[in-house]
Short mmCIF file of C-alpha atoms and ligand atoms in Angstrom, two decimals:
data_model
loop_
_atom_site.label_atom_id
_atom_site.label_comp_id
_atom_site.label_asym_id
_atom_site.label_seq_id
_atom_site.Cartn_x
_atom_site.Cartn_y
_atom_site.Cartn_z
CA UNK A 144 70.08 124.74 140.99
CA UNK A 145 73.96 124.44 140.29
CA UNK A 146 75.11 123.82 136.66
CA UNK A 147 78.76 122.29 135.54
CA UNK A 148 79.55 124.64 132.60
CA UNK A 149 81.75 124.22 129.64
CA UNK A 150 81.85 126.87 127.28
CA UNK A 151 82.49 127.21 123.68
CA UNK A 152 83.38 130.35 122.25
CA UNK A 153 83.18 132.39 125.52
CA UNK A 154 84.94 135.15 124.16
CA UNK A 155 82.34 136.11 121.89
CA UNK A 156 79.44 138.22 121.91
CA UNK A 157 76.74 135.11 123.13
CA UNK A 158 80.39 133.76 125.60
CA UNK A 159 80.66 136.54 127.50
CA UNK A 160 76.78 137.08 128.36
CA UNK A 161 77.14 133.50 129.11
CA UNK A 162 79.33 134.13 131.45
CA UNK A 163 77.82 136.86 132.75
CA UNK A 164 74.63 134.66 133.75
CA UNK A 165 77.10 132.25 135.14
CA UNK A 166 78.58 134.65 137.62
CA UNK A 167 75.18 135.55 138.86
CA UNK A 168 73.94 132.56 139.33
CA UNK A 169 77.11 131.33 140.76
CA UNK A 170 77.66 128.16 138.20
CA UNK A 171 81.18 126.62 137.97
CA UNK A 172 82.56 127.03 134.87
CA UNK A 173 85.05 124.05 133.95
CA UNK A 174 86.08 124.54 130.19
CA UNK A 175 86.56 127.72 127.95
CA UNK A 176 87.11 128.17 124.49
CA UNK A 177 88.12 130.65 121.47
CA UNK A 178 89.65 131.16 118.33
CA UNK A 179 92.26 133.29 118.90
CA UNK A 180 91.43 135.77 121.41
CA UNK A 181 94.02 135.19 124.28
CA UNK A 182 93.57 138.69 126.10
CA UNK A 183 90.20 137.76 126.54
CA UNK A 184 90.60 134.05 127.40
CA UNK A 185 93.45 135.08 129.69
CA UNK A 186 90.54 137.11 132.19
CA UNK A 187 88.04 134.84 132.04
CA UNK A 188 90.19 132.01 133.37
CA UNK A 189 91.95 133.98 136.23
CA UNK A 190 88.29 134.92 137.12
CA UNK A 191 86.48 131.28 136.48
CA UNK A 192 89.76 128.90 136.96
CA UNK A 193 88.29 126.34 134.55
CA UNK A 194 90.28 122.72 134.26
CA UNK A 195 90.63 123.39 131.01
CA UNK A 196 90.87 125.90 128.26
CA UNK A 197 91.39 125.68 124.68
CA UNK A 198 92.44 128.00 121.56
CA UNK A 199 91.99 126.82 118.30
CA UNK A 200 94.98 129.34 116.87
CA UNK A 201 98.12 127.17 117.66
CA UNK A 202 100.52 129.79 118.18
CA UNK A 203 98.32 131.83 120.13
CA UNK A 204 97.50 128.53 122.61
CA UNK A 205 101.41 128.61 122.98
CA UNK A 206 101.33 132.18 124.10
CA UNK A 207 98.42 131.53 127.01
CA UNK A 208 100.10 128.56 128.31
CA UNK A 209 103.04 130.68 129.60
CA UNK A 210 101.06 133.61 130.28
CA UNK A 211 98.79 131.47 132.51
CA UNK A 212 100.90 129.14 133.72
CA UNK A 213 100.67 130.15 137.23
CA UNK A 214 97.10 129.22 137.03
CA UNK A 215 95.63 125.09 137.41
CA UNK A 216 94.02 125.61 133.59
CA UNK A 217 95.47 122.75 131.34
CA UNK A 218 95.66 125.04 128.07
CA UNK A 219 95.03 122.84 124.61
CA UNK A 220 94.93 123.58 120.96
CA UNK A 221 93.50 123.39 117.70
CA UNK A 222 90.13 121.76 117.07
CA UNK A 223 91.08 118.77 119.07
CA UNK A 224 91.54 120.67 122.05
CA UNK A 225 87.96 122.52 121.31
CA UNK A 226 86.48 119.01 121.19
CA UNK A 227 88.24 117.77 124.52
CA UNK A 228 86.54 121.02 126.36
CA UNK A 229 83.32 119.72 124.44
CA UNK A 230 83.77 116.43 126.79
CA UNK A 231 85.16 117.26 129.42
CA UNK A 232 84.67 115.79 132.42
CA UNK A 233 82.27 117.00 135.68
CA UNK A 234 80.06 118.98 133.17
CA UNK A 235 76.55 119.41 132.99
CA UNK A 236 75.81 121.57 130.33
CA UNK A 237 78.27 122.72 127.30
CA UNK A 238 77.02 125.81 125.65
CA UNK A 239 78.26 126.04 122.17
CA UNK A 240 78.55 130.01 121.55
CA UNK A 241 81.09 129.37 118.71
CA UNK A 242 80.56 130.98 115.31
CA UNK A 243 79.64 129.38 111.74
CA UNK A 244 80.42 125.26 110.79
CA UNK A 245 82.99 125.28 113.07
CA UNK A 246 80.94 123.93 115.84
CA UNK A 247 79.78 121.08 114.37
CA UNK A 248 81.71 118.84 115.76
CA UNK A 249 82.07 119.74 119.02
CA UNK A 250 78.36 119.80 119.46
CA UNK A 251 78.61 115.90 118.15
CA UNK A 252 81.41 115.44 120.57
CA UNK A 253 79.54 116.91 123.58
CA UNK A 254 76.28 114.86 122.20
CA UNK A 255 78.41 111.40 121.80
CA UNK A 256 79.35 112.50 125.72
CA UNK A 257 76.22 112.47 126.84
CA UNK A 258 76.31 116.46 127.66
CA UNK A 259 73.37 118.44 127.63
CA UNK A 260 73.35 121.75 124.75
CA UNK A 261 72.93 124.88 124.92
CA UNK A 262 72.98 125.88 121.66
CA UNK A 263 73.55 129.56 120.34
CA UNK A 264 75.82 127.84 117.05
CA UNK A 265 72.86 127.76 115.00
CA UNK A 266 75.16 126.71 111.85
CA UNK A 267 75.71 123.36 113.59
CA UNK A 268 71.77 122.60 113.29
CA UNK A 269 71.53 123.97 109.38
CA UNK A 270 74.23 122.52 108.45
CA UNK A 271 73.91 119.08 110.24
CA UNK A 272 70.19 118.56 111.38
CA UNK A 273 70.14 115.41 111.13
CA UNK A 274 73.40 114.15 111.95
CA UNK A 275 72.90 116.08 115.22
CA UNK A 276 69.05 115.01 116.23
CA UNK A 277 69.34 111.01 115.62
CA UNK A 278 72.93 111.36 117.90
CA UNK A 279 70.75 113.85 120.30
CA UNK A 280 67.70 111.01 120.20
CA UNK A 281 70.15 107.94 120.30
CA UNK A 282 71.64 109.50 123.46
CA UNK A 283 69.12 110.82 125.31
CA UNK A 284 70.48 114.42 125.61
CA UNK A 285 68.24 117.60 125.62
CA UNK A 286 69.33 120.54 123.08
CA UNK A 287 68.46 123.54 124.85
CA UNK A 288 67.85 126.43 122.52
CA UNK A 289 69.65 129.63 123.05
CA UNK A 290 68.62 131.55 119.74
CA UNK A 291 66.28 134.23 120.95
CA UNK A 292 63.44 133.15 119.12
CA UNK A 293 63.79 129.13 119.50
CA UNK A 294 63.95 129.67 123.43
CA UNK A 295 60.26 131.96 122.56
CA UNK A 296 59.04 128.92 120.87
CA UNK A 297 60.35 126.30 123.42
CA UNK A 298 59.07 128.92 126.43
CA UNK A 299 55.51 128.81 124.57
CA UNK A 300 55.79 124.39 124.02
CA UNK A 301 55.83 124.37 127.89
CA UNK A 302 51.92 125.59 127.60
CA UNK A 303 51.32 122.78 125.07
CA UNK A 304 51.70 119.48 127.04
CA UNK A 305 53.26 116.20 125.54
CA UNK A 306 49.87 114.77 124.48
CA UNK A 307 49.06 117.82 122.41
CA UNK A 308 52.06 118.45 120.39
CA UNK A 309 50.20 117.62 117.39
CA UNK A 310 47.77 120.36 118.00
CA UNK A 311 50.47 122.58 117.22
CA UNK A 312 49.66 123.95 113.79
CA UNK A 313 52.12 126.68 113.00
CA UNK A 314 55.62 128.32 114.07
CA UNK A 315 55.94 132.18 113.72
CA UNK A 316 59.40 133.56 113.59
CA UNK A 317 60.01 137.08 114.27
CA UNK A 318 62.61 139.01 112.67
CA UNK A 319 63.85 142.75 113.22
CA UNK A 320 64.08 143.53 109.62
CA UNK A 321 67.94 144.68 109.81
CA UNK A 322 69.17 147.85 109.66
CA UNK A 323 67.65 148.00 105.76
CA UNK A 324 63.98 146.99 106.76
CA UNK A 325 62.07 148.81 103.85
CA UNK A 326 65.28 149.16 101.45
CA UNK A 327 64.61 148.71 97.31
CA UNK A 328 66.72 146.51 95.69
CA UNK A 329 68.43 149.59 94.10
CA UNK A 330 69.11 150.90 97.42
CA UNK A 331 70.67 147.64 98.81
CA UNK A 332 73.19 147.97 95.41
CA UNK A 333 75.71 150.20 97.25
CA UNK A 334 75.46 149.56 101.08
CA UNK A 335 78.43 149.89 103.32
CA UNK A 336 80.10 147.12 105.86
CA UNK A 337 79.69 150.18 108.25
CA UNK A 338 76.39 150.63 107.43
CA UNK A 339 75.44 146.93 107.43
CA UNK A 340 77.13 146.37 111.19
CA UNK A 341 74.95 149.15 112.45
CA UNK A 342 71.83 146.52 114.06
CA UNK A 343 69.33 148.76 115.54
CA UNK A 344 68.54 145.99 118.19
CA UNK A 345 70.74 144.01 119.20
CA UNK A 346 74.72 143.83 119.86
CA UNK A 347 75.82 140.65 118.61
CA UNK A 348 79.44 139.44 116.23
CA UNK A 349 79.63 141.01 113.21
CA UNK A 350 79.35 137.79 111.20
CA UNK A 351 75.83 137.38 112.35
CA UNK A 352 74.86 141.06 112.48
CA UNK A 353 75.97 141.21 108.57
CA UNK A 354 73.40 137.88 108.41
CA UNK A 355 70.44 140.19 109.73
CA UNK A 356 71.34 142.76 107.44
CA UNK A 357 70.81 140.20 104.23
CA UNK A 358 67.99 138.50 106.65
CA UNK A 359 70.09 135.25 105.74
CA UNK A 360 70.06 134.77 109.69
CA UNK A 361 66.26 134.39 109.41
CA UNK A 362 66.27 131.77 107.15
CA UNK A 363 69.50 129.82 109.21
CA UNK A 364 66.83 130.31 111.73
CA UNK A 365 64.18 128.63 110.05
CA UNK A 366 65.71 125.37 109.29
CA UNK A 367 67.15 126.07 113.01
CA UNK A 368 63.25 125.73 113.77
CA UNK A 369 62.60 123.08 111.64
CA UNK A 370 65.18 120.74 113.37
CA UNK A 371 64.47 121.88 116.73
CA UNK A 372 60.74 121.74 116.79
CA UNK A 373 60.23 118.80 113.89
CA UNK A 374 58.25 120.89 111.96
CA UNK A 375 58.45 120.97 108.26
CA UNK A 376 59.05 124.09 106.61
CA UNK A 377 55.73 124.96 105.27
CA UNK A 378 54.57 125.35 108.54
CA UNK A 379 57.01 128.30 109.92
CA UNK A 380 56.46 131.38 109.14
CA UNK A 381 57.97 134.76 109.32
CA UNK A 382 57.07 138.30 110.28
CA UNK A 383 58.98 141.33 110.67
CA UNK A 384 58.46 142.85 113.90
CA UNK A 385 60.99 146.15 113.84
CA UNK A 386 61.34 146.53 118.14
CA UNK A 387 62.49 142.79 118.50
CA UNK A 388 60.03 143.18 121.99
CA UNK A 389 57.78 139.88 120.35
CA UNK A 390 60.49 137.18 120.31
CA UNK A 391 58.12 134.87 118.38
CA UNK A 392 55.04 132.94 118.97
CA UNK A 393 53.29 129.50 118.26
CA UNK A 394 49.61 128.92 116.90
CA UNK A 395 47.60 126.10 117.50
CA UNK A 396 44.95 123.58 115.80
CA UNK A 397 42.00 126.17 117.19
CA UNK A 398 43.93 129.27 115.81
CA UNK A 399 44.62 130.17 119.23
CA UNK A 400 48.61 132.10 119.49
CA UNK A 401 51.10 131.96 122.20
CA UNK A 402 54.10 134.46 122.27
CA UNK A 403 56.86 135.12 124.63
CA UNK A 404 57.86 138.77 125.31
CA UNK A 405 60.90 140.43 126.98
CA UNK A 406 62.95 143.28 126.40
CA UNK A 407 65.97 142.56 123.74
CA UNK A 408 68.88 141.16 126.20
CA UNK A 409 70.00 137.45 124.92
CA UNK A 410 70.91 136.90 128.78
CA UNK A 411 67.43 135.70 129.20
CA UNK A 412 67.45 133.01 126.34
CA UNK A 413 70.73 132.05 127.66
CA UNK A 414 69.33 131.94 131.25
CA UNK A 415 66.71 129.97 130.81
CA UNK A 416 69.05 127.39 128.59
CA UNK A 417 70.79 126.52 131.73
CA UNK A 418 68.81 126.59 134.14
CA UNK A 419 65.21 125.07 132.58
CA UNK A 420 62.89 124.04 133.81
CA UNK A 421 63.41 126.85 136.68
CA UNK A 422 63.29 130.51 136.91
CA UNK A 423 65.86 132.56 138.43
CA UNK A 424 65.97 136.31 138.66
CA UNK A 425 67.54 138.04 136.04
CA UNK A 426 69.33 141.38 135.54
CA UNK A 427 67.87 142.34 132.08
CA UNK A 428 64.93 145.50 132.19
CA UNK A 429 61.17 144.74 133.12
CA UNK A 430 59.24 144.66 129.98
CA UNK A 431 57.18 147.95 129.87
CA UNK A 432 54.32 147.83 127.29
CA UNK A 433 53.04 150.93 127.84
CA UNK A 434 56.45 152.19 127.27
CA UNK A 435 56.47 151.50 124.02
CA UNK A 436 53.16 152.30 123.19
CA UNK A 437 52.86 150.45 119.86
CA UNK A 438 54.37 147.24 118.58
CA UNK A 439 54.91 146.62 114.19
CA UNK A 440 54.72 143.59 112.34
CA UNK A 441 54.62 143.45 108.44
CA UNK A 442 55.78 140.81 106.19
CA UNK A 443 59.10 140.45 105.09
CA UNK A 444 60.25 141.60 101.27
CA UNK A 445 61.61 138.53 99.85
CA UNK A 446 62.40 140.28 96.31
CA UNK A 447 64.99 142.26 98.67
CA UNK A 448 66.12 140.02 100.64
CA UNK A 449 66.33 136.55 98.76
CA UNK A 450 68.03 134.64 101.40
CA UNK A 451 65.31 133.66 103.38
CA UNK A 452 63.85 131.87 100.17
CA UNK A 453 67.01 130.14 99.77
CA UNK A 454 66.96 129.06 102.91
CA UNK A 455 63.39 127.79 102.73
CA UNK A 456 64.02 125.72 99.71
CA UNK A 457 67.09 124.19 100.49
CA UNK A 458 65.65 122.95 103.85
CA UNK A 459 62.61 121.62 101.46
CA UNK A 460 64.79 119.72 99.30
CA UNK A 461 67.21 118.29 102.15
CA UNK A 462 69.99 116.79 102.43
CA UNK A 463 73.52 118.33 101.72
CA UNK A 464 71.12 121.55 100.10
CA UNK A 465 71.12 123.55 103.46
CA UNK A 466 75.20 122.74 104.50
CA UNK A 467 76.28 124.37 101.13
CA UNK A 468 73.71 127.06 101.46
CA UNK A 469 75.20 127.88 105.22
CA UNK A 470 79.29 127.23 103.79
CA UNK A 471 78.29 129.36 101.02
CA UNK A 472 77.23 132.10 102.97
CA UNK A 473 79.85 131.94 105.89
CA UNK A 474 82.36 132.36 103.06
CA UNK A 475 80.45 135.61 101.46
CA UNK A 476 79.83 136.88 104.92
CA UNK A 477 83.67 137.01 105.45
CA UNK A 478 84.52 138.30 101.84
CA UNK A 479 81.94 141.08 102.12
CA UNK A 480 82.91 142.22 105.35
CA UNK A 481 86.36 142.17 104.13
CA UNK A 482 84.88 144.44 101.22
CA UNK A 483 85.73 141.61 98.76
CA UNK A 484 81.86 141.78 97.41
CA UNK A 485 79.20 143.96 97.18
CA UNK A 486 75.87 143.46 99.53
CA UNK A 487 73.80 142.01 97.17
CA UNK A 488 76.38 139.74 95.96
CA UNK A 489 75.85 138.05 98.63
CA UNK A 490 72.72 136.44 98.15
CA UNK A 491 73.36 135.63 94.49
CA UNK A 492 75.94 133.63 95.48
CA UNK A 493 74.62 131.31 98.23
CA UNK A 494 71.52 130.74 96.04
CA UNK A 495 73.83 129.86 92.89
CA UNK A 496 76.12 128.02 95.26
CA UNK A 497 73.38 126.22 96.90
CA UNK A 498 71.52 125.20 93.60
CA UNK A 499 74.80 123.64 92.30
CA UNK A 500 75.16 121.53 95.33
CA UNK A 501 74.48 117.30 95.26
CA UNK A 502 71.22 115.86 95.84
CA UNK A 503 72.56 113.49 98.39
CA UNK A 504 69.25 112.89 100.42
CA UNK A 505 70.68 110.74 103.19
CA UNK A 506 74.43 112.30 104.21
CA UNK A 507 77.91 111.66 106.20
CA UNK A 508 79.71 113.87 107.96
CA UNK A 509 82.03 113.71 104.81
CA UNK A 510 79.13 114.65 102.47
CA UNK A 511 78.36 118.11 104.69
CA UNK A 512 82.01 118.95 104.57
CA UNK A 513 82.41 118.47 101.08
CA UNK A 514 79.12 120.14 100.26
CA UNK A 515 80.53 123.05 102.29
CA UNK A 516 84.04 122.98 100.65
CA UNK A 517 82.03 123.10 96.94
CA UNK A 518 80.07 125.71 97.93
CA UNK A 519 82.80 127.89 99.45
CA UNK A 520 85.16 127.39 96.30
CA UNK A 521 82.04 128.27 94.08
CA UNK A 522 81.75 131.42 95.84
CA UNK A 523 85.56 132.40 95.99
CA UNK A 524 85.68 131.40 92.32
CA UNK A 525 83.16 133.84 91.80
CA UNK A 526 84.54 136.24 93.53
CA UNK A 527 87.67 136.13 91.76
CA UNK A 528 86.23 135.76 88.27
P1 LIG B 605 81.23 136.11 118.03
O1 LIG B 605 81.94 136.31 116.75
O2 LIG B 605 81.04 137.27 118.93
O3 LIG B 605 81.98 134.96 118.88
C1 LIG B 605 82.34 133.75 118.30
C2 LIG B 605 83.13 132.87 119.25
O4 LIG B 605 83.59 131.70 118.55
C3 LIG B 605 84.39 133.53 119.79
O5 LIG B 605 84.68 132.99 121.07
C4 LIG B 605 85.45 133.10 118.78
O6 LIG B 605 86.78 133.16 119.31
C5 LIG B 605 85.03 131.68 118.51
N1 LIG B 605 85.42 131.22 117.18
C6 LIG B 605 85.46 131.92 116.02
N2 LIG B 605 85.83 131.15 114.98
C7 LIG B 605 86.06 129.92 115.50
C8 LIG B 605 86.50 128.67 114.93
N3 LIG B 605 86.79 128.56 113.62
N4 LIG B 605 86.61 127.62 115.74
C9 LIG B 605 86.34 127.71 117.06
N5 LIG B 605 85.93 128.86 117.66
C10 LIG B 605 85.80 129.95 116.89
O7 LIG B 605 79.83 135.43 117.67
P2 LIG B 605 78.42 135.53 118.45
O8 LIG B 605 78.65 135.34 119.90
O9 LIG B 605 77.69 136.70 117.98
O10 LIG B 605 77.66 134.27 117.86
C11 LIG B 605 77.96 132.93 118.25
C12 LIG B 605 76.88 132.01 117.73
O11 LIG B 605 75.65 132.34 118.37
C13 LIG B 605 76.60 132.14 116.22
O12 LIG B 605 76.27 130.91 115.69
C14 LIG B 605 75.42 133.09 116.16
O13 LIG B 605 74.63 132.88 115.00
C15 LIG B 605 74.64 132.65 117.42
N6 LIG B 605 73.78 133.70 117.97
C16 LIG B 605 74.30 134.88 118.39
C17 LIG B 605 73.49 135.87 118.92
C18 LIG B 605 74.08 137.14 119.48
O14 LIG B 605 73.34 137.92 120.07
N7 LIG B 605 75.34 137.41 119.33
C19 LIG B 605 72.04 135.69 119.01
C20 LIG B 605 71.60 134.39 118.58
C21 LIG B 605 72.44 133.44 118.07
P3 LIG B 605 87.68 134.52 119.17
O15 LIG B 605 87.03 135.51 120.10
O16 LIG B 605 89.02 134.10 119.64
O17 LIG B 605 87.63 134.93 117.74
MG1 LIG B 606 67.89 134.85 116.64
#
């Protein structure tokens, strides 16, 4: 099977792997994306000669044009330019690797194109559910999950035919723990940035590595789930499973539970995003069972880690609760890692910020950006106070 590829945020962690499954499966890669990243960029379109490329950082965008001006890449800027990669022409699938709110609305824009998604941007879904599932339904385009865990779930829906979706009773998400899986609250108080970045499974951007440390990325993940699977809340659970070797599972109306397995290399999720509903070899390690002997699952500590409550009730209550939660959070992820605020500042903020937010049940695309500016002035105000 050959796949038409644009790709957004390609320079990042989830990007590059991305493009590492393209090059073995030999897929043609027509758009690229980042931030600011030119070096990076630069490589990846002498090596995938895209038709277009994008940089969101003006000045930077200037720079690339000259630099690759010897190439056929038409280089754009700014957001617009992002979104114009989103639609571009001859594509297939667009696989939205970018970071945080940001890819909102070039997720919309590849939807309103009729584009298939990939999605790793897990932000766009928490912060935009709904906006982006009615434009998904009124379109007829497939979201693909790329999230470890979603592409479990959606591996373990292909054993549950059409007809019996509503046999499916129960969604278990499985989470690493961090790198402070049995921490106290009073040892969280003085944790590091260092110490925070250090994931023990899996190599990812730091702001999403600092959102398994506060376990705020499991709870992103489970209104991720919620969207993606229409299942409300109540019904997805959580367990902490500490060698990330489970990547989640699904339980039906007889109790009966369905997992997907693999060693911890997102190149499969991403794989199987793009090229569903077949199978193609991979690179990533044969899972050996016997190697590890033993597998661990307890529940998580939600005195310690907060955020995944947070999560769960904004998602309960709706509406613009979950954007402000998510803008909140992107803003104290950045401040902390900038050593701004302390670790545990963190989730007091997004669960003030997100309590003070509007109950707006039924939103606009205004109403999420607005909820997300409150919530990110609450927390800088905070901050400064
Ligand atoms: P990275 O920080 O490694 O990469 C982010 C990418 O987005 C880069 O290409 C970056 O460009 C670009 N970018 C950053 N800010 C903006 C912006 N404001 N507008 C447009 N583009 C921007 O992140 P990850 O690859 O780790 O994560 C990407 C997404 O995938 C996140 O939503 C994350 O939660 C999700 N995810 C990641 C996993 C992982 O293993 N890494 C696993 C599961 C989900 P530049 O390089 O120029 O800064
Ligand atoms: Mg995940």
């Amino acid at each position: 099977m050959h796949k038409r590829l644009s790709i957004l945020g390609s320079t990042g962690s989830i990007g590059t792997q991305a493009l590492d499954v393209a090059r073995l499966n030999g897929f043609t890669v027509r758009a690229l994306t980042a931030n600011s990243r030119i070096d990076v960029l630069e490589e990846q379109i002498r090596e995938f000669q895209p038709a277009l490329a994008a940089v969101v950082e003006e000045r930077a965008a200037a720079d690339l044009r000259v630099r690759v001006a010897d190439t056929g890449t038409k280089i754009l800027s700014g957001m617009d330019g992002v979104i114009e990669c989103a639609r571009c022409e001859g594509v297939d699938t667009v696989l939205n690797a970018i970071v945080g709110m940001a890819g909102l609305l070039p997720t919309l824009a590849a939807i309103e194109a009729g584009r298939e998604i990939a999605l790793a941007n897990k932000e766009t879904l928490v912060a935009g559910g709904r906006l982006v599932m009615e434009a998904a339904r009124a379109k007829g385009v497939r979201i693909l999950p790329v999230d470890s865990e979603h592409s479990a779930i959606f591996q373990c829906l292909q054993g549950a035919p059409a007809g019996q979706r509503d046999a499916l009773k129960r969604i278990i998400l499985t989470a690493s723990g961090g790198p402070f899986f049995g921490w106290t609250k009073e040892q969280l108080r003085d944790v590091t940035v260092e110490q925070a970045l250090r994931h023990p499974n899996w190599s990812m951007g730091a702001k999403i590595t600092i959102d398994s440390a506060t376990m705020m990325n499991k709870g992103l993940e489970l209104i991720e789930a919620v969207w993606l699977f229409s299942m409300p809340p109540e019904r997805v659970d959580i367990v902490v499973h500490r060698e990330s070797v489970v990547h989640s599972l699904i339980e039906f109306a007889d109790n009966s539970v369905l997992a997907q397995l693999g060693v911890p290399d997102m190149r499969i999720p991403i794989q199987y995003a793009l090229t569903y509903p077949a199978r193609h070899p991979s690179p990533v390690g044969q899972l050996s069972l016997a190697q590890f002997g033993t597998l661990h699952f307890a529940a998580p500590d939600e005195e310690a880690f907060p955020l995944i409550g947070v999560c769960r009730r904004a998602i309960s209550r709706g509406g613009v609760f979950p954007a402000a939660a998510n803008a909140a959070n992107e803003e104290a992820n950045r401040l902390f890692r900038e050593g701004k605020l302390r670790f545990l500042e963190i989730g007091e903020l997004v669960e003030a910020a997100m309590e003070q937010a509007p109950d707006r049940p039924v939103y606009t695309l205004a109403d999420i950006r607005e909820a997300g500016e409150r919530a990110r002035d609450f927390v800088r105000q905070n901050v400064m106070g």
